[in-house]
Tab-separated table of C-alpha atoms in Angstrom:
chain	number	residue	atom	x	y	z
A	1	MET	CA	-28.192	4.939	35.861
A	2	LYS	CA	-25.990	6.704	38.372
A	3	ARG	CA	-24.854	3.353	39.676
A	4	ILE	CA	-23.869	2.142	36.197
A	5	SER	CA	-21.917	5.272	35.346
A	6	SER	CA	-20.060	5.322	38.649
A	7	LEU	CA	-19.302	1.627	38.242
A	8	THR	CA	-17.844	2.284	34.785
A	9	ILE	CA	-15.717	5.141	36.102
A	10	LEU	CA	-14.459	2.974	38.950
A	11	THR	CA	-13.590	0.199	36.506
A	12	LEU	CA	-11.573	2.716	34.520
A	13	PHE	CA	-9.686	3.792	37.646
A	14	CYS	CA	-9.111	0.154	38.499
A	15	SER	CA	-7.183	-0.386	35.265
A	16	LEU	CA	-5.132	2.753	35.967
A	17	LEU	CA	-4.221	1.484	39.421
A	18	PHE	CA	-3.203	-1.811	37.911
A	19	ALA	CA	-0.848	0.018	35.570
A	20	GLN	CA	0.561	2.076	38.423
A	21	GLY	CA	1.584	-0.988	40.378
A	22	ASP	CA	3.656	-2.203	37.473
A	23	SER	CA	4.665	0.807	35.441
A	24	GLY	CA	8.017	-0.559	34.276
A	25	ALA	CA	8.990	-1.655	30.796
A	26	ASN	CA	7.357	-5.044	31.378
A	27	SER	CA	3.898	-3.760	32.287
A	28	PHE	CA	0.762	-4.844	30.493
A	29	PHE	CA	0.546	-1.743	28.305
A	30	ALA	CA	4.236	-1.906	27.365
A	31	SER	CA	4.052	-5.542	26.302
A	32	ASN	CA	3.592	-6.793	22.725
A	33	LEU	CA	5.060	-3.667	21.117
A	34	LYS	CA	2.565	-1.550	23.121
A	35	ILE	CA	-0.466	-2.761	21.143
A	36	PHE	CA	-2.657	-2.318	24.241
A	37	VAL	CA	-2.048	1.436	24.333
A	38	PRO	CA	-4.167	2.114	21.201
A	39	VAL	CA	-6.707	-0.413	22.496
A	40	GLY	CA	-6.832	1.521	25.785
A	41	VAL	CA	-7.082	4.819	23.931
A	42	LEU	CA	-10.039	3.584	21.899
A	43	THR	CA	-11.685	2.267	25.078
A	44	ILE	CA	-11.307	5.640	26.805
A	45	ILE	CA	-12.879	7.455	23.842
A	46	LEU	CA	-15.805	5.035	23.636
A	47	LEU	CA	-16.406	5.160	27.411
A	48	CYS	CA	-16.395	8.975	27.415
A	49	ILE	CA	-18.821	9.132	24.490
A	50	PHE	CA	-21.131	6.493	25.975
A	51	LEU	CA	-21.210	8.184	29.378
A	52	PHE	CA	-22.041	11.459	27.637
A	53	LEU	CA	-24.810	9.801	25.633
A	54	PHE	CA	-26.285	8.399	28.855
A	55	SER	CA	-26.301	11.870	30.379
A	56	ILE	CA	-28.090	13.246	27.301
A	57	GLU	CA	-30.631	10.486	27.547
A	58	LYS	CA	-31.285	11.383	31.149
A	59	ARG	CA	-32.167	14.915	30.053
A	60	LEU	CA	-34.423	13.530	27.342
A	61	LYS	CA	-36.189	11.256	29.816
A	62	LYS	CA	-36.980	14.230	32.025
A	63	LEU	CA	-38.535	16.005	29.030
A	64	GLU	CA	-40.572	12.960	28.176
A	65	LYS	CA	-41.876	12.743	31.734
A	66	GLU	CA	-42.911	16.400	31.759
A	67	ASN	CA	-44.872	15.853	28.587
B	1	MET	CA	-30.613	24.399	10.636
B	2	LYS	CA	-31.969	21.648	8.416
B	3	TRP	CA	-28.720	19.705	8.654
B	4	ILE	CA	-29.512	18.444	12.147
B	5	TYR	CA	-32.483	16.467	10.813
B	6	SER	CA	-30.841	14.857	7.778
B	7	THR	CA	-29.333	11.390	8.092
B	8	TRP	CA	-26.991	10.849	5.158
B	9	TRP	CA	-23.921	12.491	6.722
B	10	LYS	CA	-24.397	10.473	9.891
B	11	TRP	CA	-24.128	7.328	7.799
B	12	ILE	CA	-20.887	8.610	6.294
B	13	SER	CA	-19.549	8.904	9.832
B	14	VAL	CA	-20.634	5.319	10.603
B	15	VAL	CA	-18.968	3.957	7.462
B	16	LEU	CA	-15.739	5.937	7.916
B	17	LEU	CA	-15.317	5.145	11.605
B	18	THR	CA	-16.063	1.443	11.094
B	19	TYR	CA	-13.431	1.394	8.361
B	20	VAL	CA	-10.922	3.234	10.539
B	21	VAL	CA	-11.418	1.273	13.772
B	22	ALA	CA	-11.498	-2.167	12.162
B	23	GLY	CA	-9.056	-1.468	9.346
B	24	SER	CA	-6.412	0.245	11.419
B	25	PHE	CA	-6.138	-2.772	13.708
B	26	PHE	CA	-5.941	-5.231	10.802
B	27	VAL	CA	-3.015	-3.515	9.104
B	28	PRO	CA	0.199	-4.902	10.600
B	29	LEU	CA	3.229	-2.916	11.648
B	30	GLY	CA	6.089	-2.759	9.177
B	31	PRO	CA	9.331	-4.708	9.535
B	32	GLY	CA	11.671	-3.618	12.298
B	33	ILE	CA	14.516	-4.931	14.447
B	34	THR	CA	13.347	-5.499	18.016
B	35	LYS	CA	16.521	-6.838	19.589
B	36	VAL	CA	20.162	-7.527	18.815
B	37	SER	CA	22.173	-9.530	21.345
B	38	PRO	CA	24.776	-9.263	22.735
B	39	LEU	CA	24.545	-5.472	23.084
B	40	GLY	CA	28.283	-4.920	23.517
B	41	PHE	CA	31.416	-6.643	22.220
B	42	TYR	CA	35.196	-6.521	22.693
B	43	PRO	CA	37.814	-6.260	19.970
B	44	ASP	CA	39.930	-9.221	18.784
B	45	SER	CA	37.287	-11.916	18.937
B	46	VAL	CA	34.515	-13.048	16.649
B	47	TYR	CA	31.014	-12.518	18.002
B	48	THR	CA	27.783	-14.094	16.827
B	49	PHE	CA	24.925	-11.627	17.031
B	50	GLN	CA	21.328	-12.815	17.273
B	51	ILE	CA	19.019	-10.447	15.412
B	52	ASN	CA	15.322	-10.535	16.289
B	53	THR	CA	12.860	-8.654	14.115
B	54	SER	CA	9.129	-8.157	14.086
B	55	HIS	CA	6.985	-8.484	10.970
B	56	ALA	CA	9.903	-9.345	8.665
B	57	HIS	CA	9.502	-11.915	5.876
B	58	PHE	CA	12.985	-13.375	5.348
B	59	LEU	CA	11.738	-16.766	4.154
B	60	SER	CA	9.038	-15.426	1.844
B	61	PRO	CA	9.647	-16.281	-1.840
B	62	GLN	CA	9.427	-12.589	-2.735
B	63	ALA	CA	12.075	-11.642	-0.205
B	64	GLY	CA	14.973	-12.634	-2.467
B	65	LYS	CA	18.414	-12.229	-0.978
B	66	VAL	CA	18.493	-11.054	2.635
B	67	GLN	CA	21.455	-8.801	3.378
B	68	LEU	CA	22.876	-7.335	6.562
B	69	TRP	CA	25.432	-4.639	7.321
B	70	PHE	CA	26.942	-3.105	10.391
B	71	LYS	CA	27.093	0.643	10.039
B	72	ASN	CA	29.324	3.099	11.875
B	73	GLN	CA	28.710	6.745	10.993
B	74	SER	CA	28.634	6.618	7.175
B	75	SER	CA	30.628	3.447	6.517
B	76	TYR	CA	29.069	0.016	6.061
B	77	PHE	CA	30.778	-3.246	7.045
B	78	ALA	CA	29.828	-6.705	5.835
B	79	PRO	CA	29.381	-9.469	8.439
B	80	ILE	CA	31.890	-12.338	8.465
B	81	SER	CA	28.996	-14.722	8.034
B	82	PHE	CA	25.253	-14.202	7.868
B	83	LYS	CA	22.488	-16.756	8.263
B	84	VAL	CA	18.710	-16.432	8.271
B	85	THR	CA	17.436	-18.690	11.055
B	86	SER	CA	13.686	-18.140	10.697
B	87	ASN	CA	11.195	-15.828	9.034
B	88	THR	CA	11.961	-13.113	11.587
B	89	THR	CA	15.354	-13.999	13.071
B	90	ALA	CA	18.896	-14.057	11.752
B	91	GLU	CA	22.453	-14.579	12.936
B	92	ALA	CA	25.497	-12.559	11.929
B	93	GLN	CA	29.173	-12.809	12.887
B	94	PHE	CA	31.260	-9.716	13.280
B	95	ALA	CA	34.658	-8.792	14.688
B	96	VAL	CA	36.828	-5.703	15.055
B	97	GLY	CA	40.587	-5.877	15.651
B	98	SER	CA	42.069	-3.875	18.507
B	99	SER	CA	44.332	-2.043	16.061
B	100	GLN	CA	41.232	-0.645	14.383
B	101	GLN	CA	39.219	0.181	17.478
B	102	ASN	CA	40.283	3.809	17.460
B	103	ASN	CA	38.721	4.288	14.019
B	104	PHE	CA	35.285	3.906	15.547
B	105	LYS	CA	34.350	6.910	17.595
B	106	PRO	CA	31.559	6.920	18.654
B	107	SER	CA	31.833	3.174	18.810
B	108	ASN	CA	28.169	2.354	18.210
B	109	PHE	CA	27.146	0.289	15.217
B	110	ASP	CA	23.741	0.308	13.554
B	111	VAL	CA	22.433	-2.988	12.264
B	112	VAL	CA	20.943	-2.580	8.776
B	113	LEU	CA	18.878	-5.257	7.039
B	114	ASN	CA	17.486	-5.442	3.531
B	115	ASP	CA	15.431	-7.836	1.455
B	116	ASP	CA	13.263	-7.276	-1.608
B	117	LEU	CA	9.935	-7.587	0.238
B	118	ASP	CA	10.687	-5.741	3.470
B	119	GLY	CA	12.958	-3.062	2.020
B	120	THR	CA	15.656	-1.574	4.228
B	121	PHE	CA	15.195	-1.354	7.986
B	122	ALA	CA	17.651	-0.762	10.775
B	123	LEU	CA	18.198	-0.494	14.496
B	124	ARG	CA	20.226	2.573	15.373
B	125	ASP	CA	23.156	2.087	17.790
B	126	ALA	CA	22.246	-1.574	18.135
B	127	ILE	CA	25.666	-2.770	19.327
B	128	THR	CA	28.607	-1.051	21.018
B	129	LEU	CA	32.303	-1.807	20.681
B	130	VAL	CA	33.837	-1.700	24.174
B	131	ALA	CA	37.404	-0.387	23.989
B	132	SER	CA	40.098	-2.718	25.256
B	133	SER	CA	43.642	-1.812	26.304
B	134	SER	CA	45.107	-5.271	25.750
B	135	THR	CA	45.988	-5.989	22.121
B	136	ASP	CA	46.128	-9.308	20.386
B	137	THR	CA	48.505	-8.833	17.465
B	138	SER	CA	47.830	-12.322	16.147
B	139	PHE	CA	44.212	-11.378	15.409
B	140	LYS	CA	43.836	-10.914	11.677
B	141	SER	CA	41.442	-8.203	10.643
B	142	LEU	CA	38.182	-9.527	9.239
B	143	LEU	CA	36.658	-6.120	8.659
B	144	VAL	CA	35.299	-5.602	5.128
B	145	ASN	CA	34.208	-2.126	4.152
B	146	THR	CA	31.414	-2.363	1.581
B	147	GLU	CA	29.133	-0.230	-0.500
B	148	PRO	CA	25.601	-1.658	0.008
B	149	GLU	CA	23.755	-2.606	-3.157
B	150	VAL	CA	20.014	-3.144	-2.806
B	151	LYS	CA	17.131	-3.599	-5.199
B	152	SER	CA	14.935	-1.192	-3.304
B	153	ASN	CA	14.940	0.561	0.050
B	154	HIS	CA	11.174	0.611	0.193
B	155	HIS	CA	9.016	-2.280	1.346
B	156	GLN	CA	6.335	-3.918	-0.804
B	157	LEU	CA	3.816	-4.274	2.038
B	158	VAL	CA	0.659	-2.634	3.324
B	159	CYS	CA	1.826	-1.733	6.819
B	160	PHE	CA	2.258	1.111	9.286
B	161	PRO	CA	5.811	2.375	9.742
B	162	TYR	CA	7.736	0.660	12.521
B	163	ARG	CA	9.217	3.295	14.815
B	164	GLU	CA	11.264	2.680	17.898
B	165	ILE	CA	9.510	3.706	21.145
B	166	LEU	CA	6.201	4.273	19.330
B	167	TYR	CA	5.750	0.742	17.947
B	168	GLU	CA	2.045	-0.169	17.725
B	169	THR	CA	0.953	3.065	19.381
B	170	ILE	CA	1.357	4.721	15.972
B	171	ARG	CA	-2.295	3.647	15.533
B	172	ASN	CA	-3.261	6.333	18.047
B	173	THR	CA	-2.823	8.772	15.167
B	174	PHE	CA	-6.374	7.821	14.159
B	175	PHE	CA	-7.860	8.214	17.636
B	176	HIS	CA	-6.000	10.767	19.742
B	177	VAL	CA	-5.149	13.305	17.021
B	178	PRO	CA	-8.639	13.604	15.458
B	179	MET	CA	-10.126	14.365	18.919
B	180	TRP	CA	-8.421	17.770	18.742
B	181	PHE	CA	-9.527	18.260	15.135
B	182	VAL	CA	-13.124	17.663	16.260
B	183	MET	CA	-12.724	20.061	19.178
B	184	THR	CA	-11.276	22.738	16.880
B	185	MET	CA	-14.084	22.318	14.342
B	186	LEU	CA	-16.806	22.485	17.011
B	187	VAL	CA	-15.259	25.491	18.669
B	188	PHE	CA	-15.000	27.139	15.256
B	189	ALA	CA	-18.691	26.373	14.624
B	190	SER	CA	-19.479	27.948	17.985
B	191	PHE	CA	-17.424	31.022	17.095
B	192	ILE	CA	-19.274	31.456	13.786
B	193	ALA	CA	-22.628	30.949	15.540
B	194	SER	CA	-21.765	33.621	18.108
B	195	ILE	CA	-20.890	36.098	15.359
B	196	ARG	CA	-24.145	35.240	13.619
B	197	TYR	CA	-26.052	35.799	16.854
B	198	LEU	CA	-24.488	39.228	17.286
B	199	VAL	CA	-25.342	40.110	13.675
B	200	ASN	CA	-28.948	38.903	13.425
B	201	GLY	CA	-29.918	38.053	17.008
B	202	LYS	CA	-31.465	34.684	16.218
B	203	GLU	CA	-31.961	32.455	19.269
B	204	GLU	CA	-31.080	29.426	17.158
B	205	ALA	CA	-27.517	30.663	16.657
B	206	ASP	CA	-27.086	31.142	20.404
B	207	LEU	CA	-28.270	27.586	20.994
B	208	LEU	CA	-25.790	26.252	18.433
B	209	ALA	CA	-22.947	28.227	20.034
B	210	GLU	CA	-23.686	26.835	23.494
B	211	GLN	CA	-24.229	23.207	22.505
B	212	SER	CA	-21.137	23.022	20.286
B	213	VAL	CA	-18.996	24.129	23.222
B	214	ILE	CA	-20.433	21.278	25.313
B	215	VAL	CA	-19.580	18.692	22.639
B	216	ALA	CA	-16.179	20.341	22.054
B	217	LEU	CA	-15.389	19.886	25.754
B	218	LEU	CA	-16.402	16.222	25.526
B	219	PHE	CA	-13.916	15.650	22.703
B	220	GLY	CA	-11.284	17.776	24.413
B	221	THR	CA	-11.588	15.551	27.495
B	222	CYS	CA	-11.263	12.467	25.294
B	223	GLY	CA	-8.180	13.978	23.656
B	224	TYR	CA	-6.655	14.781	27.013
B	225	LEU	CA	-7.249	11.375	28.608
B	226	THR	CA	-6.046	9.476	25.541
B	227	GLY	CA	-2.994	11.729	25.333
B	228	LEU	CA	-2.244	10.970	28.978
B	229	LEU	CA	-2.198	7.220	28.350
B	230	TRP	CA	-0.150	7.575	25.163
B	231	ALA	CA	2.341	9.925	26.794
B	232	LYS	CA	2.871	7.623	29.764
B	233	TYR	CA	3.862	4.677	27.601
B	234	THR	CA	5.912	6.741	25.152
B	235	TRP	CA	7.791	9.327	27.190
B	236	TYR	CA	7.390	8.218	30.784
B	237	ILE	CA	7.733	4.442	31.010
B	238	GLY	CA	8.431	3.578	34.635
B	239	VAL	CA	7.212	6.951	35.948
B	240	SER	CA	4.219	6.924	38.295
B	241	TRP	CA	0.910	8.447	37.178
B	242	GLY	CA	1.199	11.346	39.595
B	243	ASP	CA	4.602	12.305	38.222
B	244	VAL	CA	3.405	11.889	34.644
B	245	ILE	CA	0.580	14.378	35.198
B	246	ARG	CA	2.870	16.816	37.030
B	247	LYS	CA	5.514	16.632	34.302
B	248	LEU	CA	2.988	17.047	31.490
B	249	LEU	CA	1.331	20.066	33.036
B	250	LEU	CA	4.430	21.826	34.313
B	251	GLU	CA	7.069	20.888	31.776
B	252	ASP	CA	5.174	20.566	28.546
B	253	ILE	CA	3.756	23.786	27.160
B	254	LYS	CA	1.304	22.113	24.786
B	255	MET	CA	-0.479	20.177	27.549
B	256	ALA	CA	-0.683	23.197	29.818
B	257	ALA	CA	-1.913	25.472	27.011
B	258	ALA	CA	-4.545	22.958	25.881
B	259	LEU	CA	-5.823	22.711	29.460
B	260	VAL	CA	-6.022	26.516	29.747
B	261	ALA	CA	-7.988	26.627	26.478
B	262	MET	CA	-10.401	24.029	27.829
B	263	PHE	CA	-10.850	25.972	31.066
B	264	PHE	CA	-11.768	29.054	29.034
B	265	TYR	CA	-14.606	27.126	27.453
B	266	ALA	CA	-15.693	25.617	30.757
B	267	ALA	CA	-15.840	29.208	32.037
B	268	TYR	CA	-18.068	30.068	29.062
B	269	LEU	CA	-20.620	27.510	30.228
B	270	ILE	CA	-20.425	28.788	33.814
B	271	LEU	CA	-20.823	32.363	32.589
B	272	ARG	CA	-23.982	31.387	30.729
B	273	SER	CA	-25.545	29.823	33.775
B	274	SER	CA	-25.064	33.020	35.799
B	275	PHE	CA	-27.565	35.142	33.830
B	276	GLU	CA	-31.289	35.291	34.471
B	277	ASP	CA	-32.233	37.308	31.422
B	278	ALA	CA	-32.042	35.192	28.240
B	279	ALA	CA	-31.263	38.027	25.814
B	280	LYS	CA	-28.532	39.432	28.028
B	281	ARG	CA	-27.051	35.972	28.539
B	282	ALA	CA	-26.962	35.305	24.801
B	283	ARG	CA	-25.367	38.653	23.943
B	284	ILE	CA	-22.667	38.741	26.618
B	285	SER	CA	-21.712	35.097	26.218
B	286	ALA	CA	-21.486	35.552	22.438
B	287	VAL	CA	-18.930	38.319	22.965
B	288	TYR	CA	-17.050	36.167	25.492
B	289	ASN	CA	-17.120	33.251	23.060
B	290	ILE	CA	-15.373	35.268	20.367
B	291	PHE	CA	-12.576	36.112	22.814
B	292	ALA	CA	-12.431	32.490	23.965
B	293	PHE	CA	-11.938	31.337	20.384
B	294	VAL	CA	-9.034	33.721	19.895
B	295	ILE	CA	-7.460	32.424	23.120
B	296	PHE	CA	-8.086	28.835	22.005
B	297	ILE	CA	-6.208	29.451	18.746
B	298	LEU	CA	-3.360	31.150	20.617
B	299	CYS	CA	-3.115	28.367	23.209
B	300	VAL	CA	-3.381	25.406	20.873
B	301	PHE	CA	-1.752	26.601	17.646
B	302	VAL	CA	0.559	29.522	18.436
B	303	LEU	CA	1.937	29.269	21.966
B	304	PRO	CA	3.188	25.648	21.720
B	305	ARG	CA	5.195	26.518	18.597
B	306	LEU	CA	7.207	29.182	20.369
B	307	THR	CA	8.996	26.765	22.634
B	308	ASP	CA	10.266	23.211	22.593
B	309	SER	CA	8.126	20.335	23.722
B	310	MET	CA	8.224	16.601	23.275
B	311	HIS	CA	4.845	16.751	21.609
B	312	PRO	CA	5.020	16.580	17.786
B	313	GLY	CA	4.041	19.826	16.116
B	314	ASN	CA	6.020	22.125	18.421
B	315	GLY	CA	9.372	23.871	18.398
B	316	GLY	CA	11.887	21.501	16.856
B	317	ASN	CA	9.426	18.599	16.636
B	318	PRO	CA	7.676	18.362	13.297
B	319	ALA	CA	4.021	17.315	13.300
B	320	PHE	CA	2.990	14.030	11.789
B	321	SER	CA	1.606	15.617	8.672
B	322	LYS	CA	4.891	17.057	7.489
B	323	TYR	CA	7.449	14.270	7.447
B	324	ASP	CA	6.089	11.289	9.299
B	325	LEU	CA	2.758	10.518	7.687
B	326	ASP	CA	3.327	7.834	5.083
B	327	SER	CA	0.791	6.672	2.520
B	328	THR	CA	-0.646	3.835	4.640
B	329	LEU	CA	-1.162	6.158	7.615
B	330	ARG	CA	-2.817	8.686	5.319
B	331	MET	CA	-5.204	5.966	4.089
B	332	PHE	CA	-6.685	5.871	7.600
B	333	PHE	CA	-5.862	9.303	9.007
B	334	TYR	CA	-7.988	11.427	6.668
B	335	PRO	CA	-11.081	9.160	6.895
B	336	ALA	CA	-10.589	9.123	10.691
B	337	VAL	CA	-10.541	12.925	10.890
B	338	ILE	CA	-13.684	13.263	8.736
B	339	GLY	CA	-15.442	10.393	10.543
B	340	TRP	CA	-14.784	11.739	14.041
B	341	ILE	CA	-15.762	15.290	13.021
B	342	LEU	CA	-19.059	14.021	11.624
B	343	LEU	CA	-19.633	12.021	14.836
B	344	GLY	CA	-19.064	15.206	16.839
B	345	PHE	CA	-21.635	17.087	14.790
B	346	TRP	CA	-24.007	14.140	15.079
B	347	ILE	CA	-23.899	14.330	18.887
B	348	LEU	CA	-24.292	18.104	18.564
B	349	SER	CA	-27.408	17.679	16.407
B	350	VAL	CA	-29.002	15.408	19.022
B	351	LEU	CA	-28.259	17.945	21.775
B	352	ILE	CA	-29.754	20.780	19.745
B	353	ARG	CA	-32.883	18.773	19.029
B	354	ILE	CA	-33.365	18.058	22.733
B	355	GLN	CA	-32.991	21.759	23.523
B	356	LEU	CA	-35.438	22.749	20.757
B	357	LEU	CA	-37.938	20.239	22.127
B	358	SER	CA	-37.624	21.553	25.651
B	359	LYS	CA	-38.088	25.151	24.434
B	360	LYS	CA	-41.192	24.125	22.523
B	361	GLN	CA	-42.603	22.490	25.649
B	362	LYS	CA	-41.929	25.527	27.817
B	363	SER	CA	-43.653	27.972	25.490
């Protein structure tokens, strides 16, 4: 579980680094009338919520084990 | 707290968010001019300007007559010739004599287009007349001052408004903005729960207060990260990430204030974990929570309005709701706000149920 979440976080950072290398007007996010910015925004929200849900599940699993 | 066990409102959230996420990406952007070239021109010669647009429908049967004007301050000038070259591109010829060049100050011209389907759309300061000292007296003036006559200024399409700089990111209205609505609602729920705990001392209310702050922080983090990405590609194109974060936190009051508000709630959770005695923890953190809510309101709704910021909703910048939200945006914005709020409370209900279960096991 920890491995998956850290992998997801690292993937997220990877895309940020990619944007940093090419942050001019021709970068990936600035292309096509900036359509990839809302796509990125939605991805961030979903990733945050999914990571949170995984952390809740971890708590639940602990409870189930104690039972 | 029966509401945490019922399902119907969770389904509403599913339906609304599916509609918002899918629908908002299917609706195209409205017509707009992306590029006019050349950018500058000299007096005394005829120039052919290439006009590129996005999402225009010049060749559609409903478009009718396509018209174009060059606009300087409040006067409109007809092109010498105008030709539609494809559904989204057009060509227009225009010239200004050197004897007239002093009439245009500032010497920027807007390009204004109109057809029956797309309505009126324009690119502000699209081309610039570059002053020239040499005069060609043989050049006959071709400038025609006109009064534009159009069927309608408004488009006949289902589309989101095309705005320069924002472009497609206008869709973030349904994702970034509701995050803060969810956070505000959850924090408000926590505030009410804390008051209820102080009034009747029920453990349930204390649990609700604590868990809603956790979910509120989740949505606050989402709002912050999404805002960071949106800000970078709206205000800070070509600025490195480090500088973007520094500028947002130091130069923009809204970002700094929102972060302070979030820290206050993070401190609430830390405060809770520092008590051994459950009753004492519940009582003191309830009092703290009431103060935290007041500070949240001050930081997020009052402080940013006192000074200027690039963020809409502050100082001289109106918020979306007042002037910018058109009917198509509204069609998705309100469902998005309700859908995300319900999702927030859904996550909250799951958290509360886990906590109730663990309490039951302990006793």
